[in-house]
């Protein structure tokens, strides 16, 4: 099977619509097929990876812990828009600490979140072969 | 004739919240639920509009939706956090309800 | 579908996975395995316990590749390989082990 660069662009808040959860499921499936997968969190998509999510009160499953498993799936590049965070009154400290273990560096734990501005995000997008937007 | 305006869309994604604020009258109540709760967060580019609405309207946010999105404790000053019982009270205490879907 | 365990009826979906993950007990695991002519050994349980812990932490059943790698890290390279895992769960370590562990079918499971 040929390996392609996949980018999943996440632009919606979780729980209010099903996009965030659907995206996460497709991400896990494509990673199981050993594709080179990266994620982008833009606009309201940044709310998907906020820390301290507690969905008990709305009777829905809290799927935010699953983002912490992405490293196990060799998904190590999570691009987060700095402008989107700032517009929403958020900083990187409001996000979960998402990491992966680098097999090429004695399994050292490294951060998966990469903060990028719009220009850098656009340049990263230009390098992708398949882009799926949710 | 006080009206309760219920808004459930993120102000960063749709114009529903903006439209709601533009059409609400003095003395009305505004309740943020579902994805609209992100509008309650302090320091966002939208917070100024909510603050302005508070001059003559009461503004509420549904706590369980705030908590689900990891935003508990980030609501701006002056926004009242309500639970589901508070939601019911708001609908009961206002003459009419309008949902900005 | 349903499974009788200790006088209690446990609801299963059409593929034999638990309808309600909260129904799971070690006895349910034994019954699910026995229904497929498998007797659970301590080697099976090592994997089932690992899967349950993984689900508890990440809220997903891991893909086989991820399971294999993670088992290798936790239990050693002699167990973290598909030959070993398939010897325990010949119908597929993802599908079969997750079923006994009371987890949903792994996302992207083939």
Short mmCIF file of C-alpha atoms in Angstrom, two decimals:
data_model
loop_
_atom_site.label_atom_id
_atom_site.label_comp_id
_atom_site.label_asym_id
_atom_site.label_seq_id
_atom_site.Cartn_x
_atom_site.Cartn_y
_atom_site.Cartn_z
CA UNK A 1 0.00 0.00 0.00
CA UNK A 2 1.37 3.39 -0.88
CA UNK A 3 1.82 5.89 1.90
CA UNK A 4 0.50 9.39 1.49
CA UNK A 5 0.62 12.57 3.55
CA UNK A 6 -2.84 12.98 5.06
CA UNK A 7 -3.97 16.13 6.81
CA UNK A 8 -7.16 16.27 8.86
CA UNK A 9 -8.35 19.83 9.36
CA UNK A 10 -10.52 20.23 12.47
CA UNK A 11 -12.56 23.42 12.61
CA UNK A 12 -15.55 22.64 14.87
CA UNK A 13 -16.06 22.57 18.63
CA UNK A 14 -16.73 19.12 20.14
CA UNK A 15 -20.14 17.84 21.40
CA UNK A 16 -22.38 20.46 19.73
CA UNK A 17 -22.01 18.65 16.41
CA UNK A 18 -20.63 15.22 15.53
CA UNK A 19 -17.78 16.46 13.30
CA UNK A 20 -15.02 16.32 15.94
CA UNK A 21 -15.76 12.72 16.94
CA UNK A 22 -16.20 11.61 13.31
CA UNK A 23 -12.87 13.16 12.39
CA UNK A 24 -11.12 11.41 15.26
CA UNK A 25 -12.52 8.04 14.18
CA UNK A 26 -11.40 8.50 10.58
CA UNK A 27 -7.99 9.64 11.83
CA UNK A 28 -7.58 6.42 13.81
CA UNK A 29 -8.70 4.32 10.84
CA UNK A 30 -6.31 6.00 8.41
CA UNK A 31 -3.45 5.64 10.88
CA UNK A 32 -4.23 1.91 11.18
CA UNK A 33 -3.58 1.77 7.42
CA UNK A 34 -0.11 3.18 8.10
CA UNK A 35 -0.57 6.49 6.36
CA UNK A 36 1.44 9.55 7.30
CA UNK A 37 -1.20 11.48 9.23
CA UNK A 38 -1.07 15.02 10.63
CA UNK A 39 -3.85 17.02 12.28
CA UNK A 40 -4.61 20.72 12.18
CA UNK A 41 -6.75 22.52 14.75
CA UNK A 42 -8.08 25.80 13.40
CA UNK A 43 -10.98 28.08 14.40
CA UNK A 44 -13.35 26.34 16.85
CA UNK A 45 -11.38 23.11 16.33
CA UNK A 46 -9.01 24.25 19.10
CA UNK A 47 -11.76 23.51 21.65
CA UNK A 48 -11.42 19.79 20.83
CA UNK A 49 -8.14 19.55 22.72
CA UNK A 50 -8.79 21.78 25.74
CA UNK A 51 -7.85 20.19 29.05
CA UNK A 52 -10.27 19.39 31.85
CA UNK A 53 -13.21 18.41 29.64
CA UNK A 54 -16.02 16.94 31.72
CA UNK A 55 -19.05 15.85 29.71
CA UNK A 56 -20.89 14.03 32.52
CA UNK A 57 -23.38 16.89 32.83
CA UNK A 58 -24.48 16.67 29.18
CA UNK A 59 -24.68 12.86 29.12
CA UNK A 60 -22.17 12.43 26.29
CA UNK A 61 -18.96 10.42 26.18
CA UNK A 62 -15.85 12.52 26.85
CA UNK A 63 -13.63 11.52 23.94
CA UNK A 64 -10.82 13.97 24.70
CA UNK A 65 -8.63 11.22 26.34
CA UNK A 66 -8.42 9.56 22.92
CA UNK A 67 -6.31 12.45 21.59
CA UNK A 68 -3.66 11.32 24.08
CA UNK A 69 -3.51 7.93 22.30
CA UNK A 70 -2.61 9.50 18.94
CA UNK A 71 1.10 9.14 19.70
CA UNK A 72 0.62 5.35 19.91
CA UNK A 73 -0.77 5.55 16.37
CA UNK A 74 2.38 7.37 15.23
CA UNK A 75 0.44 10.60 14.81
CA UNK A 76 2.97 13.03 16.15
CA UNK A 77 2.19 16.31 14.43
CA UNK A 78 -0.76 18.29 15.75
CA UNK A 79 -0.67 21.80 14.29
CA UNK A 80 -2.57 24.37 16.36
CA UNK A 81 -3.38 27.85 15.07
CA UNK A 82 -2.02 30.57 17.36
CA UNK A 83 -4.48 33.11 15.95
CA UNK A 84 -7.43 30.81 16.64
CA UNK A 85 -6.34 30.37 20.27
CA UNK A 86 -5.86 34.10 20.79
CA UNK A 87 -9.22 35.03 19.22
CA UNK A 88 -10.87 32.69 21.73
CA UNK A 89 -9.07 33.97 24.82
CA UNK A 90 -7.09 30.72 25.08
CA UNK A 91 -3.40 29.92 25.34
CA UNK A 92 -1.44 26.68 24.89
CA UNK A 93 -1.71 26.23 28.68
CA UNK A 94 -5.45 25.65 28.21
CA UNK A 95 -4.73 22.63 25.98
CA UNK A 96 -4.03 19.03 27.00
CA UNK A 97 -0.39 18.00 27.09
CA UNK A 98 -0.22 15.74 24.04
CA UNK A 99 3.00 13.82 23.53
CA UNK A 100 4.54 10.94 21.63
CA UNK A 101 7.50 8.66 22.23
CA UNK A 102 10.22 9.15 19.64
CA UNK A 103 11.41 5.69 18.54
CA UNK A 104 14.44 7.28 16.88
CA UNK A 105 15.50 8.97 20.11
CA UNK A 106 15.39 6.18 22.73
CA UNK A 107 11.61 6.65 23.15
CA UNK A 108 11.99 10.11 24.63
CA UNK A 109 8.63 11.75 25.28
CA UNK A 110 8.16 14.76 23.02
CA UNK A 111 5.35 17.26 22.54
CA UNK A 112 2.98 16.62 19.61
CA UNK A 113 1.42 20.08 19.60
CA UNK A 114 3.08 22.48 17.18
CA UNK A 115 1.91 26.09 17.45
CA UNK A 116 1.85 27.76 14.04
CA UNK A 117 0.61 31.05 12.65
CA UNK A 118 -1.59 31.33 9.55
CA UNK A 119 1.33 31.65 7.20
CA UNK A 120 3.05 28.54 8.59
CA UNK A 121 -0.25 26.64 8.58
CA UNK A 122 -0.76 27.49 4.90
CA UNK A 123 2.77 26.36 4.04
CA UNK A 124 2.21 23.07 5.90
CA UNK A 125 -1.09 22.53 4.04
CA UNK A 126 0.65 23.06 0.72
CA UNK A 127 2.85 20.04 1.44
CA UNK A 128 -0.06 17.61 1.89
CA UNK A 129 -1.34 15.08 -0.63
CA UNK A 130 -4.78 14.40 0.86
CA UNK A 131 -6.66 16.96 2.97
CA UNK A 132 -9.86 16.06 4.78
CA UNK A 133 -11.80 18.85 6.45
CA UNK A 134 -14.21 18.41 9.34
CA UNK B 1 -42.60 41.53 27.86
CA UNK B 2 -39.25 39.98 28.62
CA UNK B 3 -37.94 37.43 26.19
CA UNK B 4 -35.44 34.62 26.69
CA UNK B 5 -33.06 34.25 23.75
CA UNK B 6 -31.41 30.84 23.51
CA UNK B 7 -28.34 30.64 21.32
CA UNK B 8 -26.53 27.36 20.55
CA UNK B 9 -24.04 28.22 17.77
CA UNK B 10 -20.46 29.34 18.24
CA UNK B 11 -20.10 33.07 17.51
CA UNK B 12 -16.83 32.28 15.74
CA UNK B 13 -18.53 30.05 13.21
CA UNK B 14 -22.01 31.45 12.55
CA UNK B 15 -23.70 34.83 12.68
CA UNK B 16 -26.61 33.52 14.80
CA UNK B 17 -25.10 34.84 18.06
CA UNK B 18 -24.42 38.27 16.52
CA UNK B 19 -27.92 38.37 15.14
CA UNK B 20 -29.35 37.40 18.52
CA UNK B 21 -27.49 40.23 20.26
CA UNK B 22 -28.62 42.67 17.58
CA UNK B 23 -32.27 41.75 18.07
CA UNK B 24 -32.49 41.36 21.84
CA UNK B 25 -34.19 44.20 23.73
CA UNK B 26 -33.37 45.82 27.05
CA UNK B 27 -34.56 43.63 29.93
CA UNK B 28 -34.29 40.41 27.91
CA UNK B 29 -32.29 37.37 28.95
CA UNK B 30 -29.72 35.60 26.79
CA UNK B 31 -28.75 31.98 27.46
CA UNK B 32 -25.76 30.31 25.82
CA UNK B 33 -26.00 26.53 25.40
CA UNK B 34 -24.16 23.83 23.40
CA UNK B 35 -21.44 25.29 21.13
CA UNK B 36 -22.52 28.86 21.97
CA UNK B 37 -20.97 28.54 25.44
CA UNK B 38 -17.59 29.40 23.91
CA UNK B 39 -18.97 32.95 23.67
CA UNK B 40 -18.89 33.20 27.48
CA UNK B 41 -15.10 32.87 27.74
CA UNK B 42 -13.27 35.94 29.01
CA UNK B 43 -10.72 37.62 26.80
CA UNK B 44 -11.94 36.36 23.43
CA UNK B 45 -12.46 38.57 20.39
CA UNK B 46 -16.21 38.17 20.94
CA UNK B 47 -16.29 38.92 24.66
CA UNK B 48 -16.67 42.67 24.09
CA UNK B 49 -20.04 42.14 22.40
CA UNK B 50 -21.31 40.00 25.25
CA UNK B 51 -20.06 42.56 27.76
CA UNK B 52 -21.89 45.31 25.88
CA UNK B 53 -25.11 43.26 25.94
CA UNK B 54 -24.82 42.98 29.73
CA UNK B 55 -25.43 46.73 30.04
CA UNK B 56 -29.19 46.23 29.81
CA UNK B 57 -29.71 42.46 29.46
CA UNK B 58 -28.99 39.49 31.69
CA UNK B 59 -26.63 36.90 30.27
CA UNK B 60 -26.50 33.22 31.25
CA UNK B 61 -24.49 30.18 30.24
CA UNK B 62 -25.31 26.50 30.72
CA UNK B 63 -22.67 25.08 33.08
CA UNK B 64 -22.66 21.44 31.90
CA UNK B 65 -21.92 22.56 28.31
CA UNK B 66 -19.11 24.79 29.58
CA UNK B 67 -17.59 21.90 31.56
CA UNK B 68 -17.83 19.49 28.62
CA UNK B 69 -15.63 21.79 26.55
CA UNK B 70 -13.05 22.24 29.30
CA UNK B 71 -14.11 25.87 29.82
CA UNK B 72 -15.37 25.70 33.40
CA UNK B 73 -13.97 28.64 35.31
CA UNK B 74 -13.21 30.63 32.16
CA UNK B 75 -16.53 32.46 31.89
CA UNK B 76 -16.30 36.24 32.03
CA UNK B 77 -17.49 38.22 35.01
CA UNK B 78 -21.16 39.09 34.91
CA UNK B 79 -22.27 35.96 33.10
CA UNK B 80 -24.44 33.77 35.33
CA UNK B 81 -23.78 30.03 35.16
CA UNK B 82 -26.96 27.95 35.34
CA UNK B 83 -27.67 24.21 35.43
CA UNK B 84 -30.59 22.46 33.70
CA UNK B 85 -32.98 23.47 36.50
CA UNK B 86 -31.87 27.08 35.99
CA UNK B 87 -32.55 26.66 32.26
CA UNK B 88 -36.12 25.62 33.07
CA UNK B 89 -36.54 28.54 35.46
CA UNK B 90 -35.43 30.96 32.75
CA UNK B 91 -37.99 29.64 30.29
CA UNK B 92 -40.67 29.80 32.99
CA UNK B 93 -39.76 33.31 34.14
CA UNK B 94 -39.80 34.90 30.70
CA UNK B 95 -42.93 35.58 28.69
CA UNK B 96 -41.54 34.16 25.47
CA UNK B 97 -38.56 32.19 24.26
CA UNK B 98 -36.73 32.52 21.00
CA UNK B 99 -34.16 29.99 19.81
CA UNK B 100 -31.45 31.32 17.51
CA UNK B 101 -30.63 28.08 15.71
CA UNK C 1 -28.32 -11.86 21.20
CA UNK C 2 -27.81 -12.52 24.87
CA UNK C 3 -25.53 -14.47 27.13
CA UNK C 4 -26.57 -16.10 30.41
CA UNK C 5 -24.04 -15.50 33.17
CA UNK C 6 -24.82 -16.37 36.79
CA UNK C 7 -28.55 -16.21 36.16
CA UNK C 8 -28.26 -12.77 34.55
CA UNK C 9 -28.94 -12.08 30.88
CA UNK C 10 -26.19 -10.01 29.23
CA UNK C 11 -27.12 -8.22 25.99
CA UNK C 12 -24.74 -8.68 23.03
CA UNK C 13 -24.69 -7.01 19.63
CA UNK C 14 -24.88 -8.97 16.37
CA UNK C 15 -21.14 -9.63 16.44
CA UNK C 16 -21.11 -10.81 20.04
CA UNK C 17 -19.73 -7.66 21.69
CA UNK C 18 -21.32 -6.37 24.89
CA UNK C 19 -24.14 -3.89 24.31
CA UNK C 20 -23.37 -2.24 27.65
CA UNK C 21 -19.72 -2.10 28.57
CA UNK C 22 -20.71 -1.79 32.23
CA UNK C 23 -22.08 -5.37 32.13
CA UNK C 24 -18.55 -6.73 32.05
CA UNK C 25 -17.24 -8.94 34.87
CA UNK C 26 -14.45 -11.57 34.79
CA UNK C 27 -17.23 -14.18 34.74
CA UNK C 28 -18.70 -12.54 31.63
CA UNK C 29 -15.27 -12.75 29.99
CA UNK C 30 -15.05 -16.47 30.81
CA UNK C 31 -18.54 -17.04 29.40
CA UNK C 32 -17.79 -15.10 26.19
CA UNK C 33 -14.63 -17.17 25.71
CA UNK C 34 -16.32 -20.47 26.53
CA UNK C 35 -19.00 -19.69 23.94
CA UNK C 36 -16.17 -19.78 21.37
CA UNK C 37 -14.57 -22.92 22.88
CA UNK C 38 -11.72 -20.94 24.45
CA UNK C 39 -10.57 -21.42 28.04
CA UNK C 40 -8.95 -18.29 29.40
CA UNK C 41 -5.44 -18.79 30.80
CA UNK C 42 -3.28 -16.36 32.75
CA UNK C 43 -1.63 -15.45 29.41
CA UNK C 44 -5.02 -14.47 28.00
CA UNK C 45 -5.83 -12.49 31.13
CA UNK C 46 -2.58 -10.55 30.89
CA UNK C 47 -3.74 -9.20 27.52
CA UNK C 48 -7.36 -8.67 28.59
CA UNK C 49 -6.30 -6.69 31.65
CA UNK C 50 -3.95 -4.66 29.51
CA UNK C 51 -6.78 -3.86 27.07
CA UNK C 52 -9.12 -2.81 29.86
CA UNK C 53 -6.49 -0.47 31.29
CA UNK C 54 -5.87 0.98 27.83
CA UNK C 55 -9.57 1.60 27.33
CA UNK C 56 -9.91 3.16 30.77
CA UNK C 57 -7.13 5.62 29.98
CA UNK C 58 -7.82 6.46 26.34
CA UNK C 59 -11.49 5.53 25.80
CA UNK C 60 -10.71 3.44 22.73
CA UNK C 61 -9.86 -0.15 21.91
CA UNK C 62 -6.39 0.04 20.32
CA UNK C 63 -5.74 -1.09 16.75
CA UNK C 64 -3.80 -4.38 16.53
CA UNK C 65 -0.60 -2.61 15.53
CA UNK C 66 -0.87 -0.31 18.53
CA UNK C 67 -1.75 -3.19 20.85
CA UNK C 68 1.23 -5.23 19.66
CA UNK C 69 3.64 -2.37 20.18
CA UNK C 70 2.21 -1.46 23.58
CA UNK C 71 2.23 -5.07 24.82
CA UNK C 72 5.85 -5.37 23.73
CA UNK C 73 6.75 -2.33 25.75
CA UNK C 74 4.83 -3.46 28.82
CA UNK C 75 5.24 -7.24 28.81
CA UNK C 76 8.39 -7.75 26.74
CA UNK C 77 9.30 -8.40 23.12
CA UNK C 78 8.52 -12.13 23.38
CA UNK C 79 4.84 -11.15 23.85
CA UNK C 80 4.75 -7.98 21.78
CA UNK C 81 4.53 -9.73 18.42
CA UNK C 82 1.64 -10.86 16.31
CA UNK C 83 2.69 -14.54 16.40
CA UNK C 84 2.29 -14.67 20.18
CA UNK C 85 -0.94 -12.65 20.19
CA UNK C 86 -2.49 -14.73 17.39
CA UNK C 87 -1.55 -17.93 19.27
CA UNK C 88 -3.71 -16.69 22.14
CA UNK C 89 -6.46 -15.13 20.03
CA UNK C 90 -6.55 -16.93 16.68
CA UNK C 91 -9.57 -14.92 15.44
CA UNK C 92 -7.47 -11.76 15.67
CA UNK C 93 -6.08 -10.18 18.83
CA UNK C 94 -8.02 -7.00 18.19
CA UNK C 95 -11.43 -8.49 17.57
CA UNK C 96 -11.36 -11.50 19.84
CA UNK C 97 -9.47 -10.08 22.82
CA UNK C 98 -11.49 -6.86 22.83
CA UNK C 99 -14.67 -8.91 22.81
CA UNK C 100 -13.64 -10.90 25.91
CA UNK C 101 -12.34 -7.74 27.59
CA UNK C 102 -15.77 -6.18 27.19
CA UNK C 103 -14.53 -3.44 24.87
CA UNK C 104 -16.10 -2.21 21.64
CA UNK C 105 -14.71 -3.57 18.39
CA UNK C 106 -11.49 -1.64 17.68
CA UNK C 107 -11.89 1.40 15.43
CA UNK C 108 -10.42 0.59 12.04
CA UNK C 109 -10.32 -3.10 12.85
CA UNK C 110 -10.04 -5.23 9.72
#
